[in-house]
mmCIF file of C-alpha atoms in Angstrom:
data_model
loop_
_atom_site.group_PDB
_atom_site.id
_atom_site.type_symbol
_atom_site.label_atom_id
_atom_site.label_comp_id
_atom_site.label_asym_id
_atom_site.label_seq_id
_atom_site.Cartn_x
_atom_site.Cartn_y
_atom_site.Cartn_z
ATOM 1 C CA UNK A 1 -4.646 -18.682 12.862
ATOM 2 C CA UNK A 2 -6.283 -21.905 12.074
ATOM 3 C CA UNK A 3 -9.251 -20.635 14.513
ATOM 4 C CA UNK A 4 -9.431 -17.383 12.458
ATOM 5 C CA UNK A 5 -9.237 -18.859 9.293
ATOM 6 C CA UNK A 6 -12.515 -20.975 9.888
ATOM 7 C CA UNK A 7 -14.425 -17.475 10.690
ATOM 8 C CA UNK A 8 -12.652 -16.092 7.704
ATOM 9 C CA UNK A 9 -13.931 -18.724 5.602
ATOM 10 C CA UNK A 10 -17.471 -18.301 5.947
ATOM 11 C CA UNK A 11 -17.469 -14.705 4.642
ATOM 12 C CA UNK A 12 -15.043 -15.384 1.676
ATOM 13 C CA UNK A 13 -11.635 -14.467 2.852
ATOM 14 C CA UNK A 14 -8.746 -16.342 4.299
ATOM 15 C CA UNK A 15 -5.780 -15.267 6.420
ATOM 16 C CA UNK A 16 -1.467 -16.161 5.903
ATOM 17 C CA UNK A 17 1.313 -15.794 8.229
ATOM 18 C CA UNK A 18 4.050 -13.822 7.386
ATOM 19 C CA UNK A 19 6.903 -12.050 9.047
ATOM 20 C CA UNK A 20 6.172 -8.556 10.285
ATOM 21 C CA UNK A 21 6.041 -5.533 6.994
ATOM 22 C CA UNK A 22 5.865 -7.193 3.846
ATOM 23 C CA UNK A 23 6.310 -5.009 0.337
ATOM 24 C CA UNK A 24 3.373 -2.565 -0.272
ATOM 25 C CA UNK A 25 2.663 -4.158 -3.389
ATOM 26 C CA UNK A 26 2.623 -7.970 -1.872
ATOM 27 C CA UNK A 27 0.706 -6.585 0.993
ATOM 28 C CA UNK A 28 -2.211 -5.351 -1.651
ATOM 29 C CA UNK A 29 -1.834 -7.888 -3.567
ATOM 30 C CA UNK A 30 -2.893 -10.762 -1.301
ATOM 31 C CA UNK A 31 -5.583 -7.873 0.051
ATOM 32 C CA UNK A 32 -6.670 -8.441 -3.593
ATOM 33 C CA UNK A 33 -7.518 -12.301 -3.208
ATOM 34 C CA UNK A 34 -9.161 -11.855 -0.450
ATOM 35 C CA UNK A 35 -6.378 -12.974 1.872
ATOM 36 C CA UNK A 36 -5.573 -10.839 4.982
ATOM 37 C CA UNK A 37 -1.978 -10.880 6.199
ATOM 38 C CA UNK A 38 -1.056 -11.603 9.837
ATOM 39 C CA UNK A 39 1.894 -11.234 11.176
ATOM 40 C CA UNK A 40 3.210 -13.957 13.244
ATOM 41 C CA UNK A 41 4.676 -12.179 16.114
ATOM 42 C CA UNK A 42 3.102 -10.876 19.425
ATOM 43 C CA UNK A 43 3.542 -7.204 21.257
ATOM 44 C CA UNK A 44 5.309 -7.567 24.022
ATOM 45 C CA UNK A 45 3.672 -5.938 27.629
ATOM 46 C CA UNK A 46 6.315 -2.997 27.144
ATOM 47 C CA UNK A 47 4.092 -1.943 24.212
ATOM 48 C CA UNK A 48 0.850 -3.460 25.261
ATOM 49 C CA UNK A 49 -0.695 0.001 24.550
ATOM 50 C CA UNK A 50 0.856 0.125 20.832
ATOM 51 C CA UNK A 51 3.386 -1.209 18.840
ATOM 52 C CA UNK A 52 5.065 0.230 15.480
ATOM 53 C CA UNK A 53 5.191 -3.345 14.721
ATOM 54 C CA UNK A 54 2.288 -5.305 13.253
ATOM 55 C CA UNK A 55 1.222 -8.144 15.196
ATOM 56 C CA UNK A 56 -1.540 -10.690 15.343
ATOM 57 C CA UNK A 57 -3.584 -8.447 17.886
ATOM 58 C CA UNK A 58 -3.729 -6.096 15.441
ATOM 59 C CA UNK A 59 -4.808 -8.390 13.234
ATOM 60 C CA UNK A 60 -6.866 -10.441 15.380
ATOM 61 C CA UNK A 61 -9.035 -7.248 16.893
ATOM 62 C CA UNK A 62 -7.908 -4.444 14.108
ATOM 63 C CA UNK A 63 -8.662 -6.310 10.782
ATOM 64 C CA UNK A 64 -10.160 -9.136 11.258
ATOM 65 C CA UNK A 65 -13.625 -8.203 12.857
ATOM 66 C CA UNK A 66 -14.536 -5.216 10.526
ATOM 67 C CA UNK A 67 -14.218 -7.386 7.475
ATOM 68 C CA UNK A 68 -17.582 -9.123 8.241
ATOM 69 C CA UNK A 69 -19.317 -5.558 6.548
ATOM 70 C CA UNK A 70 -19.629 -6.896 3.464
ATOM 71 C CA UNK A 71 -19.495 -2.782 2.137
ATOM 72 C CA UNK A 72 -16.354 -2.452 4.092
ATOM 73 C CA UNK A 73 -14.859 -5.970 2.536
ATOM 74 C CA UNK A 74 -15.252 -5.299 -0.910
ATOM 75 C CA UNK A 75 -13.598 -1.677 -0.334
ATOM 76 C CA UNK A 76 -10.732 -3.975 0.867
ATOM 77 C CA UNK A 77 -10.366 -6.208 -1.582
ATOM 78 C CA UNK A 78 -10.768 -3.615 -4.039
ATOM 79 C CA UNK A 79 -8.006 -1.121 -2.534
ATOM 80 C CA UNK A 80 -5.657 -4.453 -2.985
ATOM 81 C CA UNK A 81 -6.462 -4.543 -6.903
ATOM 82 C CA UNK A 82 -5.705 -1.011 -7.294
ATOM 83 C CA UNK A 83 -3.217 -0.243 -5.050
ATOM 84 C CA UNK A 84 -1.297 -3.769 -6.045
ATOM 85 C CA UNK A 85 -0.829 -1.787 -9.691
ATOM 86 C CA UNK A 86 0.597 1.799 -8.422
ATOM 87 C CA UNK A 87 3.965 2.566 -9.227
ATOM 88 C CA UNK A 88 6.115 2.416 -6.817
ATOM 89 C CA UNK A 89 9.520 5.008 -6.433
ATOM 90 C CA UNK A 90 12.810 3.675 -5.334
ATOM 91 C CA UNK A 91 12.356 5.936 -1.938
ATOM 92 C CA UNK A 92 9.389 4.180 -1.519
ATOM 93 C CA UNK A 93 11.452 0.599 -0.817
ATOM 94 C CA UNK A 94 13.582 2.888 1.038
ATOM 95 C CA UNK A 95 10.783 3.989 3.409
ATOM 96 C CA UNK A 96 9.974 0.272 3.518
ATOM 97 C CA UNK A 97 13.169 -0.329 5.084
ATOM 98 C CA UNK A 98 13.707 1.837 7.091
ATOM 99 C CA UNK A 99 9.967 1.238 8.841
ATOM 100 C CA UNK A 100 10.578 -2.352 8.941
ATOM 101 C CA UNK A 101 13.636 -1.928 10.841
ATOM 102 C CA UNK A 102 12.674 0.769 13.563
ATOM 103 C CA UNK A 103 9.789 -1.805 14.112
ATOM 104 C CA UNK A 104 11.554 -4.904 14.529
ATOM 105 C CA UNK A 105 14.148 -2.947 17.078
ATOM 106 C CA UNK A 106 11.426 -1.320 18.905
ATOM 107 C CA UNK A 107 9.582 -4.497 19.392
ATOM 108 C CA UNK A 108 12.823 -6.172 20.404
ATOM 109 C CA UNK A 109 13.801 -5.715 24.782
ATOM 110 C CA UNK A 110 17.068 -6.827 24.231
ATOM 111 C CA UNK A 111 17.532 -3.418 21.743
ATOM 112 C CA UNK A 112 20.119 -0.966 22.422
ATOM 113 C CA UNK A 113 18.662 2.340 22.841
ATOM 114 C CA UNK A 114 21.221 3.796 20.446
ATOM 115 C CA UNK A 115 20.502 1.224 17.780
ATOM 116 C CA UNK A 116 16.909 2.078 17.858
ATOM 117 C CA UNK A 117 18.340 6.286 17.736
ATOM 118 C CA UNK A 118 20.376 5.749 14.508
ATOM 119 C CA UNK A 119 17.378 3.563 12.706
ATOM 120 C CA UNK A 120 15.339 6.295 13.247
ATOM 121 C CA UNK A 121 17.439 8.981 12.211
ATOM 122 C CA UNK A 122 17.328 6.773 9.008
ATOM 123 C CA UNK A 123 13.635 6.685 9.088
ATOM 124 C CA UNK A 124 13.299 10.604 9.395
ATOM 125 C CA UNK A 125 15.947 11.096 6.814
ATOM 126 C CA UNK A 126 13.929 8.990 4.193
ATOM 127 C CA UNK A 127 10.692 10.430 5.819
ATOM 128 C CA UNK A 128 11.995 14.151 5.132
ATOM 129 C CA UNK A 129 13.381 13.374 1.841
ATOM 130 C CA UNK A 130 10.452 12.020 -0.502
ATOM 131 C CA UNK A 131 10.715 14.234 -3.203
ATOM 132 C CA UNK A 132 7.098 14.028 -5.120
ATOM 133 C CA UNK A 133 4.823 11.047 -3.777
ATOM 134 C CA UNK A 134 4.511 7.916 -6.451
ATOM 135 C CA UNK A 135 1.560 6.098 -6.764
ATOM 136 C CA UNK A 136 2.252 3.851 -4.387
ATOM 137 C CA UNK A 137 3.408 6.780 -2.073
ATOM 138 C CA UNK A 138 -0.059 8.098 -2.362
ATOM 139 C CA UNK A 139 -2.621 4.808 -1.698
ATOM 140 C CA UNK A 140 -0.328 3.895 0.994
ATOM 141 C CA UNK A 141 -1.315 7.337 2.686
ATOM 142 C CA UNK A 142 -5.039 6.500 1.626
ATOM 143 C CA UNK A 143 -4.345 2.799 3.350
ATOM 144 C CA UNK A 144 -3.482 4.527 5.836
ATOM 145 C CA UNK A 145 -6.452 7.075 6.906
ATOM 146 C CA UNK A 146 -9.176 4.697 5.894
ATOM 147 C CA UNK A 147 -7.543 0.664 6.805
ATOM 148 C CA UNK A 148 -5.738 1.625 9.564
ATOM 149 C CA UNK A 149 -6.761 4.917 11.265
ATOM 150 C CA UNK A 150 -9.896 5.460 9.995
ATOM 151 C CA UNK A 151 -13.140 7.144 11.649
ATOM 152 C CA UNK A 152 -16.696 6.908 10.505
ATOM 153 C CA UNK A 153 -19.863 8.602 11.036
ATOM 154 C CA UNK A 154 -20.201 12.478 11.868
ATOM 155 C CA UNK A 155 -17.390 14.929 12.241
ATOM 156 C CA UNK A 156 -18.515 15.620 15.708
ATOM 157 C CA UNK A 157 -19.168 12.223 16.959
ATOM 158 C CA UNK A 158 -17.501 9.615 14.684
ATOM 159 C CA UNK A 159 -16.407 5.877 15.682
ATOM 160 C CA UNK A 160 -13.518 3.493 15.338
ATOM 161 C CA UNK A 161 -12.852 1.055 11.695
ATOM 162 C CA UNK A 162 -9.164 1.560 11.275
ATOM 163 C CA UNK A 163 -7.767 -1.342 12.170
ATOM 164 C CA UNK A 164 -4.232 0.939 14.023
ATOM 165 C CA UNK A 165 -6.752 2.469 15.977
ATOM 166 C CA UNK A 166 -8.926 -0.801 17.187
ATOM 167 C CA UNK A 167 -5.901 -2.791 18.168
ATOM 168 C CA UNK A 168 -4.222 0.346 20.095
ATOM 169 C CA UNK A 169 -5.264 0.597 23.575
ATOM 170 C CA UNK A 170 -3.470 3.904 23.850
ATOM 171 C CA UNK A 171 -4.891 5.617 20.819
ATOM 172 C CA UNK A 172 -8.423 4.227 20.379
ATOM 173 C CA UNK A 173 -9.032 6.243 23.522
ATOM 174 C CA UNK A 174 -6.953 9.475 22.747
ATOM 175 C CA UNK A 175 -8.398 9.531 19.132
ATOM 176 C CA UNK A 176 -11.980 10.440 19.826
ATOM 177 C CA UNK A 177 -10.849 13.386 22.311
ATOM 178 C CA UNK A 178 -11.244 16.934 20.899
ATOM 179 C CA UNK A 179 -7.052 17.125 20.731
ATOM 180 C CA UNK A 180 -7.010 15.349 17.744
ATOM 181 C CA UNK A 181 -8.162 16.900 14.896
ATOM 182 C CA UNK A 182 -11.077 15.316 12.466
ATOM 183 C CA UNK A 183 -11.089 16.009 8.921
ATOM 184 C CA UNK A 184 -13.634 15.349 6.617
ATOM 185 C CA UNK A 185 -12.360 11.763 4.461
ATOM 186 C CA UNK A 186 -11.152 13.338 0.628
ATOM 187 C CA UNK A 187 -9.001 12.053 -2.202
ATOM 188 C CA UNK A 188 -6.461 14.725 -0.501
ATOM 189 C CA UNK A 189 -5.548 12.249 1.923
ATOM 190 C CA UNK A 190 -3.599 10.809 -0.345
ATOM 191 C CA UNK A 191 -1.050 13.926 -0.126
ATOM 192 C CA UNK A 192 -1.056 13.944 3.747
ATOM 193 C CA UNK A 193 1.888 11.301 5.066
ATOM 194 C CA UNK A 194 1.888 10.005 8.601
ATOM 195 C CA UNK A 195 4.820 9.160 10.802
ATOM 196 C CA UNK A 196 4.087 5.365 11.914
ATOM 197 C CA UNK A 197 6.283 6.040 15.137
ATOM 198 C CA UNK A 198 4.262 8.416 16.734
ATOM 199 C CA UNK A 199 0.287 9.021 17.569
ATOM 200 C CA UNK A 200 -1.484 10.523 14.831
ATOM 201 C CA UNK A 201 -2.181 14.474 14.986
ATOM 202 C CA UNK A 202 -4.974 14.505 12.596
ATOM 203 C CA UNK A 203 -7.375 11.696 11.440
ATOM 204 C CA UNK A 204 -10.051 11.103 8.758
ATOM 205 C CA UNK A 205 -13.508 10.860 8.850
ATOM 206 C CA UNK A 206 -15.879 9.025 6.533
ATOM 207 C CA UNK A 207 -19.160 9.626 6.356
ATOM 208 C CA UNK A 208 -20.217 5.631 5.021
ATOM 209 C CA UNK A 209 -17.995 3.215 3.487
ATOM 210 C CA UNK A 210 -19.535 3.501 0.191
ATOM 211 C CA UNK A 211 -17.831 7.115 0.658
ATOM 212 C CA UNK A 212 -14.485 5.239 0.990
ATOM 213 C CA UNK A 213 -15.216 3.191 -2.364
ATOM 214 C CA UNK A 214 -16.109 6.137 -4.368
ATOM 215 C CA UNK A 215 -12.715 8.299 -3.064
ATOM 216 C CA UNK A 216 -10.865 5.050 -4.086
ATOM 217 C CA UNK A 217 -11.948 4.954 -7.715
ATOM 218 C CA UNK A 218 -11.319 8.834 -7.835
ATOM 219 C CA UNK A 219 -7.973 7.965 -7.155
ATOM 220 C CA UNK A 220 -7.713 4.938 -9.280
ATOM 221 C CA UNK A 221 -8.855 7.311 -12.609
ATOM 222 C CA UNK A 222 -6.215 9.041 -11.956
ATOM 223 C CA UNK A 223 -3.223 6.514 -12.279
ATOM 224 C CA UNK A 224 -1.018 5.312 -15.223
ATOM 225 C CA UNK A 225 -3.273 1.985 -14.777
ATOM 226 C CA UNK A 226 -5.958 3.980 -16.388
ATOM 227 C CA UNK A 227 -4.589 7.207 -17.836
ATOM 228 C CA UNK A 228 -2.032 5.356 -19.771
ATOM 229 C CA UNK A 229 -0.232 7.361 -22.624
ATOM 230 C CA UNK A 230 3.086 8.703 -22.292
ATOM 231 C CA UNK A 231 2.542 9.379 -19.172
ATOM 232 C CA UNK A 232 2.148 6.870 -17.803
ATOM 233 C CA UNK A 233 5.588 5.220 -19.436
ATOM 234 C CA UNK A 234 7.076 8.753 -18.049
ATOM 235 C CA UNK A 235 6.325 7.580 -14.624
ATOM 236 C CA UNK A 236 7.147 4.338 -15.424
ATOM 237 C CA UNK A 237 10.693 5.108 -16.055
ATOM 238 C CA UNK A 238 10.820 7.430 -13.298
ATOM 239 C CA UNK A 239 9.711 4.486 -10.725
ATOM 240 C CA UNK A 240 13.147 2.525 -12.190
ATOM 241 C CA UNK A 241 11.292 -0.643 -11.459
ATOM 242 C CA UNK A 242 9.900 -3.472 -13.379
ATOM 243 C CA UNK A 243 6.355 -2.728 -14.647
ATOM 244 C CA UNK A 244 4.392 -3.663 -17.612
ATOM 245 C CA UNK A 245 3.313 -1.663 -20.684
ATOM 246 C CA UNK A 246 -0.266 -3.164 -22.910
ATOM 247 C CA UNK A 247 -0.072 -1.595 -26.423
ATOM 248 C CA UNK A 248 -3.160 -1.296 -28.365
ATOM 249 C CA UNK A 249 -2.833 -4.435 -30.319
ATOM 250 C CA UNK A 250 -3.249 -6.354 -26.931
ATOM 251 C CA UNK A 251 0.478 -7.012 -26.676
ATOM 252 C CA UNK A 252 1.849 -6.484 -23.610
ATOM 253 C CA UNK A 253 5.602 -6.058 -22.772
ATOM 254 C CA UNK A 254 7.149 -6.311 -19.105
ATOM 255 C CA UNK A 255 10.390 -5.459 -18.302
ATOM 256 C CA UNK A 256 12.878 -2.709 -16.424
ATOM 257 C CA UNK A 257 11.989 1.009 -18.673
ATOM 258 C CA UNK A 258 14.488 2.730 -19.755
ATOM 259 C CA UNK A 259 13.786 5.798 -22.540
ATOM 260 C CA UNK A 260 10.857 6.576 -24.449
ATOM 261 C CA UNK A 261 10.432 9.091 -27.522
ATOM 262 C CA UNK A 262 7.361 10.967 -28.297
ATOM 263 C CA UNK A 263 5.557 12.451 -31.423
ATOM 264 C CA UNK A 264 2.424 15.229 -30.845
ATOM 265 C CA UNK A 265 1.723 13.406 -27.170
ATOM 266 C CA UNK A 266 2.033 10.099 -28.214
ATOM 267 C CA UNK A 267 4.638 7.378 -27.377
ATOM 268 C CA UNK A 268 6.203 6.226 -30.715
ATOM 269 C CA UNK A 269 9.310 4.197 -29.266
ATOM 270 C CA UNK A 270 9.829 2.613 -26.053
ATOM 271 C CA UNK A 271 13.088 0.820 -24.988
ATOM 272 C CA UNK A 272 13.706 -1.547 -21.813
ATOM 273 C CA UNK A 273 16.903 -2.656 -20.030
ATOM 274 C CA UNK A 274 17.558 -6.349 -19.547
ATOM 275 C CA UNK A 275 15.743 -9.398 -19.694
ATOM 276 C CA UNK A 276 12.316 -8.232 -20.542
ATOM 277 C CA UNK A 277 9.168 -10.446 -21.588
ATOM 278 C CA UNK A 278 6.126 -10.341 -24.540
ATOM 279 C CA UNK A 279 2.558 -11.711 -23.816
ATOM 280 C CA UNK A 280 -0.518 -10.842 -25.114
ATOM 281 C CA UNK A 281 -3.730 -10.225 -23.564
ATOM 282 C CA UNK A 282 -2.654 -11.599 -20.205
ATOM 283 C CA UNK A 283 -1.187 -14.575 -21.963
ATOM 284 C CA UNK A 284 2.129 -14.814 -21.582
ATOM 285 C CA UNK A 285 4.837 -17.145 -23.372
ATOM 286 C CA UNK A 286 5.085 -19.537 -20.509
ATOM 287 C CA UNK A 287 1.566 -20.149 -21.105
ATOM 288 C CA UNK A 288 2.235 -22.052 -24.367
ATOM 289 C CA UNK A 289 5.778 -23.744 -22.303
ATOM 290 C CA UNK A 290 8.168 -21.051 -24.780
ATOM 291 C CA UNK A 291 9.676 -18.324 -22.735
ATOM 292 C CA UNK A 292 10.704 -15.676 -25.032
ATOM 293 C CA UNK A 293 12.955 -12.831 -23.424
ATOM 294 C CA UNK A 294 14.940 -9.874 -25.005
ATOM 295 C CA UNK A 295 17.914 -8.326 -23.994
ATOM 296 C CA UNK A 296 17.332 -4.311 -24.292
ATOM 297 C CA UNK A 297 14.162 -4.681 -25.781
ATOM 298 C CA UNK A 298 13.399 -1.664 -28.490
ATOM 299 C CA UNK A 299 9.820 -0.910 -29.828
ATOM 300 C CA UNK A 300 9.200 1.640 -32.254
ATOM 301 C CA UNK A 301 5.039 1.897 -32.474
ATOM 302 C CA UNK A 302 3.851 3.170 -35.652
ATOM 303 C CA UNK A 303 0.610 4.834 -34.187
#
């Protein structure tokens, strides 16, 4: 770590320990500052060939290398800014979960074999039981076909910068062979999910990564960060998590959603659950040392 983090340094970025999966959103959101997240465990020789579970060889020879591009860097730390504000579904911490589990059993030789059967059955269930992808259901898929198992260059002769793919002995050879299929790189990739148990059928190619920037902010135009409205409370709501609403006066309200009542298209009243907090543009009330919370916040907006 120490070793990597003096590379790092010279090309703006800096790397933390943590303890295999983290939260989608914390994982973007220290992708955001620049700071790339290593787990602190090691595959064992059982899975020497891949591992479910991240580790710091997929760190050290996935991640780590490709982030001297500067083109590839910034389409990093940019997919950390964006994808750091998707909303997130309560299946989606489910999902989380249930992958975090099957990986730390899997990566485990003192598992049972039927303890690692019944986590995945869980996994599958989740898997198999979405409903309609969030936000964060979506740039996770993106993460996925670009950061970790993406391919570059032509259809018919691409190479290796996902990160999965670099670090996997197994599947950085099996991926170029003509059994896997190659698809050209397009914002539908954020509809295709992937099973992180089992060797990818399909993969993306990009042509460039300036490609993968311009797919990215496709995406981005197309989320409640930037459509706002009533939609975007809508899905708000819908995520039943703890988000944050701006209003047009620059006051911005965070707190658990709860109903919301529209005139003509517009949101005209907005009500939270709990303990919810004001600030204004990106100033909040501990800012001035005066926390100000409401209990069941109600705001009617007059335009």
């Amino acid at each position: 770590m120490e070793g990597m983090n003096r590379i790092l340094k010279n090309i703006g970025w800096a790397a933390v320990s943590v303890d295999g999966f983290i939260p989608p959103n914390a994982f973007m959101e220290f992708q955001a500052y620049n700071v790339l997240v290593i787990a602190s465990d090691i595959r064992t020789i059982d899975h020497i060939a891949y591992t479910p579970a991240p580790d710091i060889i997929h760190e050290a020879a996935g991640h780590a290398p490709i982030i001297a591009n500067p083109e590839y860097a910034e389409y990093l730390r940019r997919f950390g800014e964006i994808g750091s504000k998707a909303i997130a579904s309560s299946k989606d911490y489910e999902l989380y979960e249930a992958v975090r589990k099957v990986s730390i059993l899997k990566e485990d030789p003192n598992t049972e074999k039927r303890d690692i059967d019944e986590a995945l059955k869980v996994l599958n269930d989740v898997q198999n039981n979405m409903g309609e992808l969030s936000e964060m259901a979506q740039i996770r898929n993106l993460h996925w076909w670009t950061v970790e198992y993406g391919l570059i260059g032509e259809l018919t002769n691409p190479k290796i910068y996902g990160a999965g793919l670099l670090s996997s002995i197994g599947e950085s050879e099996l991926c170029l062979k003509e059994g896997v299929i190659k698809l050209p790189f397009t914002i539908d990739a954020a509809n295709v999910s992937f099973d992180i148990t089992k060797q990818q059928p399909q993969l993306f190619v990009t042509p460039d990564f300036a490609y993968l920037s311009y797919v990215l902010e496709k995406f981005a135009n197309k989320m409640a960060l930037r459509t706002g409205g009533l939609s975007g409370v809508e899905k708000l709501i819908q995520s039943k998590n703890i988000g944050t609403i701006e209003l047009s006066t620059g006051i911005q309200i965070s707190g658990l959603f709860s109903n919301v009542i529209s005139n003509e298209g517009k949101a005209i009243y907005i009500q939270t659950i709990g303990e919810s907090a004001l600030a204004s543009r990106d100033k909040s009330s501990l800012d001035t040392e005066q926390h100000i919370t409401h209990k069941d916040l109600e705001v009617p907006l007059e335009n």
